XYZ file of C-alpha atoms in Angstrom:
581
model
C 114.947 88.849 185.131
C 113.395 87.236 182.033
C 113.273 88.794 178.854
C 110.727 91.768 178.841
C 109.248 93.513 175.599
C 106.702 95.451 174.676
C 105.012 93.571 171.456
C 102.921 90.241 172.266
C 104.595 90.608 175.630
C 101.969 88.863 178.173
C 101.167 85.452 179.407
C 100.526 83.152 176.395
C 97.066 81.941 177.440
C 95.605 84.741 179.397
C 96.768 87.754 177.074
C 95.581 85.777 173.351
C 93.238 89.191 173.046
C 96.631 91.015 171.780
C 97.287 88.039 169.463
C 97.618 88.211 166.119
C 94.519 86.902 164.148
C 96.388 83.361 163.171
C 96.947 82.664 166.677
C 93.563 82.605 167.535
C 92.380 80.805 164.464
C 94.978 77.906 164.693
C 94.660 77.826 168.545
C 91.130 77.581 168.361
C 91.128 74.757 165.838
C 93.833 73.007 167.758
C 91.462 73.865 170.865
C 88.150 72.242 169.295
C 90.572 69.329 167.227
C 92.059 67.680 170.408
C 89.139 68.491 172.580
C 86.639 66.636 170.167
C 88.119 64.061 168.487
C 89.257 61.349 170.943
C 91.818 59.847 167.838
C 94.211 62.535 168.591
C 95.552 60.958 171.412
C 98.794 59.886 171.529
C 98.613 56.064 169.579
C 101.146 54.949 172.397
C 98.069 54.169 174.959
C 94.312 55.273 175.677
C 93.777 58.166 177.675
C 93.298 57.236 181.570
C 93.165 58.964 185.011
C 95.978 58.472 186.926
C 96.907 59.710 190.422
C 99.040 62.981 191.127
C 101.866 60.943 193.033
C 102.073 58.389 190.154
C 102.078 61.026 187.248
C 105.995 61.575 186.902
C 106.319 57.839 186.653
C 103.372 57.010 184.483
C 104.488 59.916 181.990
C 108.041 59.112 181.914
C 107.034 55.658 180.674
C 105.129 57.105 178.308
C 107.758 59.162 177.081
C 110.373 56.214 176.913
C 107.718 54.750 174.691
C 106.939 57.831 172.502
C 110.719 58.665 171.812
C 110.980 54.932 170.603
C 108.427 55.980 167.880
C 110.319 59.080 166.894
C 113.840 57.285 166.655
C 111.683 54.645 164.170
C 109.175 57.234 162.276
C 111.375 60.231 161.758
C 111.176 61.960 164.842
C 106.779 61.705 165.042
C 105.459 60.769 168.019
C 101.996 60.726 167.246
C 100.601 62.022 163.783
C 99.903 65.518 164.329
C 103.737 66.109 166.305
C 107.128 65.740 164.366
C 109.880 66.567 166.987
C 112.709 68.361 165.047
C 115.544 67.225 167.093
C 114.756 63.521 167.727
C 118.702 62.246 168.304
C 119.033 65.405 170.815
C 115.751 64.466 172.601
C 116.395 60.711 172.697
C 119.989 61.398 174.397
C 118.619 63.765 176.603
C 116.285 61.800 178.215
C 118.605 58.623 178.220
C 121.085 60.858 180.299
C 118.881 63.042 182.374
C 116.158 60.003 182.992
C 112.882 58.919 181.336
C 110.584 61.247 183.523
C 108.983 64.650 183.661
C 111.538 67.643 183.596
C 108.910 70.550 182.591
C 106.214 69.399 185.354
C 106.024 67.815 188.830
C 102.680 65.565 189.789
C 100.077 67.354 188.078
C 101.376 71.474 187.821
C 103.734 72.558 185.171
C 106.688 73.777 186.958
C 107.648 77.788 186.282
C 110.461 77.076 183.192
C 107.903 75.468 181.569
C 106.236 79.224 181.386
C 109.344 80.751 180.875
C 110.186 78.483 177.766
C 106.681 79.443 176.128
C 106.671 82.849 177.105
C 110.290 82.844 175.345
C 108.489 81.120 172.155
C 105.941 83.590 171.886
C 107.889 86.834 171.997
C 110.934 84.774 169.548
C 110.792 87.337 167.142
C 112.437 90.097 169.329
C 115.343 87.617 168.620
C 114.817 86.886 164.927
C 113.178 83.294 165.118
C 110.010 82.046 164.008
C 107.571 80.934 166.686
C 105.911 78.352 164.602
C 109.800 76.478 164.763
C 109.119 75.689 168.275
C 105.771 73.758 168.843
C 104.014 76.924 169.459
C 100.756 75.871 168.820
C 100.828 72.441 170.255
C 102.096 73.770 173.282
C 99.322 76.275 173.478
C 96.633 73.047 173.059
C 98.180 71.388 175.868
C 97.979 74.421 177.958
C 94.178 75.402 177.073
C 93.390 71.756 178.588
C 95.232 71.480 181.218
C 93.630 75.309 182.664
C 90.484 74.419 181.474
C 90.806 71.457 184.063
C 90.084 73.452 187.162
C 88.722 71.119 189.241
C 92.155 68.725 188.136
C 90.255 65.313 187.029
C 89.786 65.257 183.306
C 93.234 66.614 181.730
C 95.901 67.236 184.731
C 95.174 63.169 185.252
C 96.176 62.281 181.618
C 99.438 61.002 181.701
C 100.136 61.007 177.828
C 99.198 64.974 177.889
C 102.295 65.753 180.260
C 104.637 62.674 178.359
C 103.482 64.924 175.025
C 104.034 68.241 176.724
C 107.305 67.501 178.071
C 108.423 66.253 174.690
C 107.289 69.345 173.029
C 109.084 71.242 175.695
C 112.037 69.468 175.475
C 112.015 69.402 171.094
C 111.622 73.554 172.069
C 114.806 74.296 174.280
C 116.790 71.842 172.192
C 116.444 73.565 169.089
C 116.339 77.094 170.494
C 119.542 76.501 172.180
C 120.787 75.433 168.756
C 118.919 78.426 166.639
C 120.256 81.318 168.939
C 123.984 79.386 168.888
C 124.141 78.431 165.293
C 121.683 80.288 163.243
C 119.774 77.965 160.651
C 122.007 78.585 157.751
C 124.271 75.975 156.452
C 128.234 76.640 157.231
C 130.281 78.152 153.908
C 133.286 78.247 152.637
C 134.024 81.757 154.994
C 132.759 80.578 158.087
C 134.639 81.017 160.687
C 132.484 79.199 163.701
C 135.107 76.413 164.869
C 131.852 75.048 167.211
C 129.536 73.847 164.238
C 128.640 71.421 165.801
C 126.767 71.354 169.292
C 127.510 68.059 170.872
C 124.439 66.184 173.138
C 125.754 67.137 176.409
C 126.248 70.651 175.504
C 121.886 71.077 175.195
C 122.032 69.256 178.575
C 124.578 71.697 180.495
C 122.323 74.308 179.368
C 119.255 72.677 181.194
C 121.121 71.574 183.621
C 121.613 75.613 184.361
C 118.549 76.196 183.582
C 116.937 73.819 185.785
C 118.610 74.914 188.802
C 118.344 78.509 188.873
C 119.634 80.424 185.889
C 117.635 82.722 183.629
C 116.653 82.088 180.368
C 117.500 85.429 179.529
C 120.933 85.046 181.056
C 121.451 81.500 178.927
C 120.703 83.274 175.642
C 122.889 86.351 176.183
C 125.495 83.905 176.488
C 124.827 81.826 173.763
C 124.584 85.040 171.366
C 126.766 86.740 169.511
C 128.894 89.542 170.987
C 129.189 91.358 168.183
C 128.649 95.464 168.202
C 126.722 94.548 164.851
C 124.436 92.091 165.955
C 123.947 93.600 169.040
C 123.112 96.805 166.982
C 120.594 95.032 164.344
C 118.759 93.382 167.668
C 117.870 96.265 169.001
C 115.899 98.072 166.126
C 113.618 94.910 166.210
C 111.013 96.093 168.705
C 110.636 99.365 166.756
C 110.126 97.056 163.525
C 107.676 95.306 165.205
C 105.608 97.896 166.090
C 104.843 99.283 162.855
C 104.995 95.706 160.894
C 102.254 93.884 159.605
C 103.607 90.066 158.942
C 100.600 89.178 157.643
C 99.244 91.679 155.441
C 99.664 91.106 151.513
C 100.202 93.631 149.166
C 99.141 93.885 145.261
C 102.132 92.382 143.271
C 103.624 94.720 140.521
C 104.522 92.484 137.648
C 108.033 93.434 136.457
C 109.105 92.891 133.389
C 105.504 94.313 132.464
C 103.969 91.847 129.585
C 100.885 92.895 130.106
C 101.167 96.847 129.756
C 97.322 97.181 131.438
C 97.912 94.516 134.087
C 101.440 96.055 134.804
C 99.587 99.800 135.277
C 96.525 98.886 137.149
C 98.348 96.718 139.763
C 101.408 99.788 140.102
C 98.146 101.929 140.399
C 96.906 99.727 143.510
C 99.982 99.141 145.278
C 100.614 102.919 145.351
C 97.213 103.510 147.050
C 97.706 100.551 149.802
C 101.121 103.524 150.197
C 99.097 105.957 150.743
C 100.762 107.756 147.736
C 97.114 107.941 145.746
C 93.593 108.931 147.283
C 91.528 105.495 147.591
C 88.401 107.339 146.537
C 90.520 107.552 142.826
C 90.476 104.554 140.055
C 92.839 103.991 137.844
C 90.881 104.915 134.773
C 90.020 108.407 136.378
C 93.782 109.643 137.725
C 96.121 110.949 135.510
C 98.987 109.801 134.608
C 101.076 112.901 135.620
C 99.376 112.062 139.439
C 100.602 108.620 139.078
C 104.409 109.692 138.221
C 104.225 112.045 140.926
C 103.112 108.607 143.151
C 106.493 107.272 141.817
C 108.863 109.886 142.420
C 107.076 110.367 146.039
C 108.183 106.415 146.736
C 111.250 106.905 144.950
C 112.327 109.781 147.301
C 111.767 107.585 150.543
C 113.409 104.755 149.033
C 116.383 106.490 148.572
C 116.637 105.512 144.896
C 116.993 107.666 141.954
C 113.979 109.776 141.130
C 112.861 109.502 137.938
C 109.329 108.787 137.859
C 109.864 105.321 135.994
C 109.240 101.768 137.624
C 112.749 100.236 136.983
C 113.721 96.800 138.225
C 114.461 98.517 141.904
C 111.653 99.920 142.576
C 109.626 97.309 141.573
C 111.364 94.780 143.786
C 111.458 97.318 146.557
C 107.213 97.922 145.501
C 106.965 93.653 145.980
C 108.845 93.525 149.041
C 106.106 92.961 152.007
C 107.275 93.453 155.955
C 107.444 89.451 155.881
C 109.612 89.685 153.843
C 111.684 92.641 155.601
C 111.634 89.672 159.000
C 113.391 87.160 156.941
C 116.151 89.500 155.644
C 116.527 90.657 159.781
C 116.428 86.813 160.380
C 118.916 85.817 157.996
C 120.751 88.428 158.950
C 121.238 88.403 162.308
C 121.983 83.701 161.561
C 124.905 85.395 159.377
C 126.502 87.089 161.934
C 126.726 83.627 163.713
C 129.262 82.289 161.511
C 131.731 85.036 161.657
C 134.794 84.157 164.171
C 133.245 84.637 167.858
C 136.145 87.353 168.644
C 136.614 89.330 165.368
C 140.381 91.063 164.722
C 141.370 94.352 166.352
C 141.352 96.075 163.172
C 139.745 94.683 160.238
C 138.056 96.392 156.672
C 134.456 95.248 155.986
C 132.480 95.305 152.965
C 129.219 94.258 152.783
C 127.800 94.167 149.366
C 124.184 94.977 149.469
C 125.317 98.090 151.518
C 127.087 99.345 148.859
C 129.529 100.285 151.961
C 133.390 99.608 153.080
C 133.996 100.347 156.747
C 137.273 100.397 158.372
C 136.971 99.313 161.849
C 139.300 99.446 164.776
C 138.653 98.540 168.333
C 135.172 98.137 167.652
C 134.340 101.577 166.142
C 134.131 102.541 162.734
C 137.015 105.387 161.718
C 136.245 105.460 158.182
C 133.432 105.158 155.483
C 133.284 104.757 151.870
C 130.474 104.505 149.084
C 131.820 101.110 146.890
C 130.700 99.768 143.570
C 130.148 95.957 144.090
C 129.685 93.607 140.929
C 126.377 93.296 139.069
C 123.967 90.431 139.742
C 125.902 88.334 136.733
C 129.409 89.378 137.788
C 128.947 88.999 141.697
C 131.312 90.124 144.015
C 132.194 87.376 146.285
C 131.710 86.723 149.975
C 135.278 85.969 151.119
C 137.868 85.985 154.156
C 141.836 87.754 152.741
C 143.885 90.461 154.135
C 144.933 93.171 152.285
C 149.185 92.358 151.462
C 149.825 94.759 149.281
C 149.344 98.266 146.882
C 150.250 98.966 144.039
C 150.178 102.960 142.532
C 148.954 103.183 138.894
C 148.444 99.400 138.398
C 148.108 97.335 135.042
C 144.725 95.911 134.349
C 145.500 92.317 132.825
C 141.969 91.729 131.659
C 140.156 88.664 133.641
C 140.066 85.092 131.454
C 135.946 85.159 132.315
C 135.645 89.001 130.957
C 137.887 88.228 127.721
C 135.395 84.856 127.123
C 132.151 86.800 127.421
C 133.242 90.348 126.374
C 136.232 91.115 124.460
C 136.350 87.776 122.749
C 132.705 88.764 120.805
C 133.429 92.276 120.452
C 137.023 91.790 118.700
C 135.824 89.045 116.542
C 133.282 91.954 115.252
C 135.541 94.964 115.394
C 139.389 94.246 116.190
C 139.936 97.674 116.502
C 137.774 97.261 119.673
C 141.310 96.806 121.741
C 142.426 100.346 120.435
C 139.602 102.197 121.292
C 139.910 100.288 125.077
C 143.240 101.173 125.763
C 144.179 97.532 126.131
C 147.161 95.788 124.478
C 147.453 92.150 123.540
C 150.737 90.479 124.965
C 152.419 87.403 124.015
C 153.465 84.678 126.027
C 157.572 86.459 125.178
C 155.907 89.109 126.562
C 155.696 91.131 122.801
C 152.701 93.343 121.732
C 150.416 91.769 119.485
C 148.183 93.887 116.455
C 145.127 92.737 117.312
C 144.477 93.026 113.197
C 146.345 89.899 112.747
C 145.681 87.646 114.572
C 142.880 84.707 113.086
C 139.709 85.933 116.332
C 137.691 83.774 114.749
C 139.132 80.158 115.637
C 139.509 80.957 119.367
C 135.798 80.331 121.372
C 136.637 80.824 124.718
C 140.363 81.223 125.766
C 143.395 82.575 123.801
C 146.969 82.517 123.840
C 147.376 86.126 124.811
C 147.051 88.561 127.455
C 145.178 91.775 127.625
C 146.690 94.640 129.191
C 145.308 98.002 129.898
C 147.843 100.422 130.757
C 148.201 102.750 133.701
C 147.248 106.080 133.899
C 143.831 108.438 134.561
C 142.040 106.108 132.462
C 142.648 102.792 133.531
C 139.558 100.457 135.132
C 141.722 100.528 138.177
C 142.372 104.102 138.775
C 145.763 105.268 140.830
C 145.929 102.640 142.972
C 144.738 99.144 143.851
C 145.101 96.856 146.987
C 145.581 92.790 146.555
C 144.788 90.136 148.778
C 144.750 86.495 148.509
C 141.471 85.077 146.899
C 140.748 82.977 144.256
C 138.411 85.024 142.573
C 140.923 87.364 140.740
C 138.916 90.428 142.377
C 140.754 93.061 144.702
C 139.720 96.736 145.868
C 140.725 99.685 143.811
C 140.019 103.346 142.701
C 138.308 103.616 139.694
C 138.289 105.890 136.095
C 134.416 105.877 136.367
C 134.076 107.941 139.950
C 130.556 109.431 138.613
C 129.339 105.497 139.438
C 129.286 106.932 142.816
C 126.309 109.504 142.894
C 124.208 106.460 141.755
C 122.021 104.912 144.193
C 122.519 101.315 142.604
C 125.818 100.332 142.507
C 126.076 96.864 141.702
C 127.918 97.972 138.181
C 131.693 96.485 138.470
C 132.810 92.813 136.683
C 132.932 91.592 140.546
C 135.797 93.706 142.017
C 134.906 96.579 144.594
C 135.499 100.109 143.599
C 136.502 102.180 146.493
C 136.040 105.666 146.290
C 137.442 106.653 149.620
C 140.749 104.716 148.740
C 143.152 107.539 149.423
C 142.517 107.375 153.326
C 142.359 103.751 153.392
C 145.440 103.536 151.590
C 147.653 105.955 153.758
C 145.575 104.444 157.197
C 147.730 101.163 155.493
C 151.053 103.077 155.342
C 150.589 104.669 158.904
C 149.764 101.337 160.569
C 152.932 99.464 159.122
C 155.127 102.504 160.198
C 153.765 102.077 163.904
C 154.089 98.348 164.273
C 157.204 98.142 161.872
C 159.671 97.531 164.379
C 163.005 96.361 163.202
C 161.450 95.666 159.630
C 161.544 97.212 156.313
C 158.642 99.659 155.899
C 157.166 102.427 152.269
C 157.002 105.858 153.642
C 153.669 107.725 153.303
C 155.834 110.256 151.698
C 157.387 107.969 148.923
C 154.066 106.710 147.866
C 152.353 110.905 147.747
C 155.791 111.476 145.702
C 154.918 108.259 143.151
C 151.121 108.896 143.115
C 152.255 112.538 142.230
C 154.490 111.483 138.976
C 152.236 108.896 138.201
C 154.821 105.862 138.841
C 153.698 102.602 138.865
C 155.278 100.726 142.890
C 154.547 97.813 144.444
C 153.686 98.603 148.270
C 154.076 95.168 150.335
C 151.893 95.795 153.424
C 153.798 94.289 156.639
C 151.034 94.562 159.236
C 148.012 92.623 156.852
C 144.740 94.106 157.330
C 142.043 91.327 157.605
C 139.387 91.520 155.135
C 135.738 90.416 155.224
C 133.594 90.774 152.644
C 130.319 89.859 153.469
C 126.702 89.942 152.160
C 124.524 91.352 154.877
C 120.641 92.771 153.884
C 119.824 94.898 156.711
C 121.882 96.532 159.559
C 120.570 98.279 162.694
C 121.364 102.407 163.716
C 119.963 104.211 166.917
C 117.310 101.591 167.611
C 116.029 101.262 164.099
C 116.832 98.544 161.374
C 118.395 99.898 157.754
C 116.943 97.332 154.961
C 118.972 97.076 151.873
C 117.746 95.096 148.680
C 118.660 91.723 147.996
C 120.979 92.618 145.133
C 121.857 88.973 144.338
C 118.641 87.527 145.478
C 120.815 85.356 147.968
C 118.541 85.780 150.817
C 115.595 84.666 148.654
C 117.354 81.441 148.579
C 118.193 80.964 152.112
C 114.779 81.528 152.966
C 114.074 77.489 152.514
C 116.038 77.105 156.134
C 113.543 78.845 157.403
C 110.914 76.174 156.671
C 107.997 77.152 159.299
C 107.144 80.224 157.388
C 106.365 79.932 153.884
């Protein structure tokens, strides 16, 4: 069975009624442009008839031709079609033959259908139809079944050379899309197959060609994780009620312009059905207005307060276009995790403001996390948690003492005090912050800055290292009210946990089952030492992978979770995504 749906689910040419309106406006001007304008013929020869038994030759000539122009003009075969895989489509065709693959004669063989069909519904697996020749394809088509009595277009040779190009250009780089993903690899992926060689695209016609389903080739080319998997299947429900085209009043934020600033917050709340359209702005009050606010606020999940703060005015300029690209990116970002992840692994994803503990595929504990604030990021990283430590230290960060205890001591020395921190020594001696010369030192100095254990230390009771080299780890936390805030990007870049306690003694419990012959702490010794407030190192044995990851949207019972874009990353992925402005 091929892939069914229920949203722009229909044959591409006979079904364009449920369209959206830029299909039919670009179709049509395709339609009219090739149909009128005898220049937008392929350059490589003038249109002529040719006979049904000679079209598979005559094409394939044509198409040797055509892909020497794209290996020489990058990747254009004619001037209205770039082909965006040009080496792929050049091997293929050197391996698999100079003919037609996609048609026989004069008739366009059934995967030719299947690969458009696939095109036009794309979005049900986060792509962009406009990637894939979807227009052009759609011109081709319109001729060639406009030609019913089969002597005008089905006798053009360079039509079917151009079709099976596009066709070709299509499967190549959907094969690659639904693999790969768009995004560039990172430091933390963990793909080993970045690279798709030539004859990989070709197996996968190969299968294609003789008998498998599409449908069949992309479920095996996809990832299998629960996540993905998950976030796929809230897309038809986001489809239903999304409008990718429609535009919405832009809120400027900061407001410079305080009238500007109210009269466009005073539109975008009507196009949410939060104000009466028969109102204007000059005639509602302003206690109608806050109540607007609050009213979004509650179904946003964010504080309410009644005041237009930097989140909700990002969440107020965020269209459903832009919700796609977040699913998009989203669902490409799952492709470069490992293709089998670990049996038990802890996962943070930072725009969640979320820590899950997973085993065995299923989640056995949650926790609300502070991540780091939009100048402190936390980072996206692969560790394993190797050890705890009960009523840590704080030594201070060299990047926090440059940019904030650095300035604040050269003001105040007595700023240290007040902190809790101590300044050490390189003998290891405590330093009065009084005399030492602050102002000669502009970034770095010769000290360290402790904050002792105990209740109020940045760390809270306990903390849990791993290997990174971003000097950030997971701990408790002496600020636990950060919590019952919405926003939680607040921290210097380390998470804050707030859950820790089970994660900690999940930690203990799993080295005591898989300890074997080896050394193991006790559950016990470690209550005892949180209980008189003793500072211990805990190595863990059995290392918990750890992925922290930066992941916008999420799916739950068949509908998709959007989270802001805390870091604006995805706003700058969006430029591998070049279709879609």
């Amino acid at each position: 069975m091929e892939l069914k749906t229920n949203h722009y689910i229909c044959h591409p040419v006979c079904c364009l009624a449920k369209a959206p309106v830029w299909l039919h406006f670009i179709i049509g001007i395709l339609f009219l442009f090739s149909c009128g304008n005898e220049e937008n013929k392929t350059e490589t020869v003038t249109a002529k008839k040719i006979r049904p038994e000679q079209m598979d030759e005559s094409a394939g000539n044509l198409i040797r031709s055509m892909m020497q122009k794209a290996m020489q003009d990058s990747g254009r075969i004619n001037v209205r079609i770039q082909l965006s895989q040009p080496v792929q489509v050049d091997s293929f065709y050197r391996k698999k033959g100079f003919t037609t693959h996609w048609s026989e004669r004069d008739s366009l063989l059934a995967i030719a259908d299947t690969i458009v069909n696939f095109i036009y519904s794309a979005r049900y697996h986060g792509l962009f139809p406009e990637n894939y020749h979807l227009f052009h394809l759609f011109s081709v088509r319109e001729k060639l079944r406009g030609d019913s009595s089969g002597k005008e277009a089905r006798l053009d040779a360079a039509l079917w050379a151009e079709n099976d190009l596009l066709l070709t250009d299509a499967f190549i780089q959907l094969i690659q899309d639904i693999k790969l993903g768009r995004l560039p690899q990172d430091s933390v992926s963990s793909r080993k197959d970045s690279v798709l060689l030539n004859d990989f695209f070709l197996d996968q016609f190969i299968k294609f060609r003789y008998g498998a389903s599409f449908s069949s080739i992309v479920a095996s080319l996809e990832p299998v994780h629960k996540g993905y998997h998950e976030l796929k299947s809230g897309i038809a429900s986001f489809l239903q009620k999304a409008d990718l085209e429609k535009t919405y009043t832009f809120v400027p934020f900061p407001a410079t312009d305080s009238f500007a600033f109210k009269s466009s917050l005073f539109k975008r709340l009507q196009e949410e059905g939060l104000i009466p359209d028969s109102l204007t702005y000059t005639d509602t009050s302003k206690a109608l207005i806050v109540a607007a606010i609050k009213e979004y606020q509650k179904k946003s999940g964010f504080t309410v307060d009644g005041v237009v703060g930097t989140q909700t005015a990002k969440r107020l300029n965020t269209s459903d276009k832009d919700r796609f690209f977040q699913l998009a990116i989203t669902l490409d970002r799952y492709k470069l995790l490992p293709e089998q992840m670990p049996e038990k692994y802890v996962w943070v994803n930072i725009p969640a403001y979320n820590l899950k503990l997973v085993e065995h595929d299923s989640v056995i504990l949650e926790s609300k996390i502070v991540v780091g604030k939009p100048k402190t990021r936390t980072p996206v990283l692969n560790s394993a948690i190797s050890e705890m430590i009960t009523f840590p230290q704080w030594t201070i960060p060299a990047s926090i003492i440059e940019k904030e205890i650095l300035p604040a001591v050269k003001r105040n020395p007595e700023y240290l005090i007040k902190k809790g921190y101590s300044l050490i020594d390189k003998e290891g001696m405590e330093v009065d912050p009084f005399t030492v010369e602050w102002v000669k030192y502009k970034k770095t100095i010769p000290y360290k800055v402790v904050q002792g254990s105990g209740d109020d230390n940045a760390l809270g009771i306990l903390k849990f290292n791993f290997s990174n080299k971003y000097a950030v780890y997971l701990h408790d936390t002496n600020q636990r009210y950060f919590f019952s805030r919405v926003e939680r990007a607040l921290s210097h870049g380390c998470v804050r946990v707030q859950d820790w306690k089970t994660l900690a003694f999940y930690i203990l419990k799993n080295d005591s089952l898989n300890a074997g012959s080896r050394n193991y702490t006790p559950s016990d010794s470690v209550k005892r030492w949180l209980s008189v407030k003793e500072k211990h190192i805990v190595p863990v044995r059995n290392r918990i992978p750890l992925f922290i990851r930066y992941f916008t949207c999420e799916g739950k019972n068949g509908t998709i979770i959007f989270y802001d874009d805390i870091y604006n990353e995805d706003a700058e992925l969006r430029k591998y995504y070049s279709a879609i402005k």
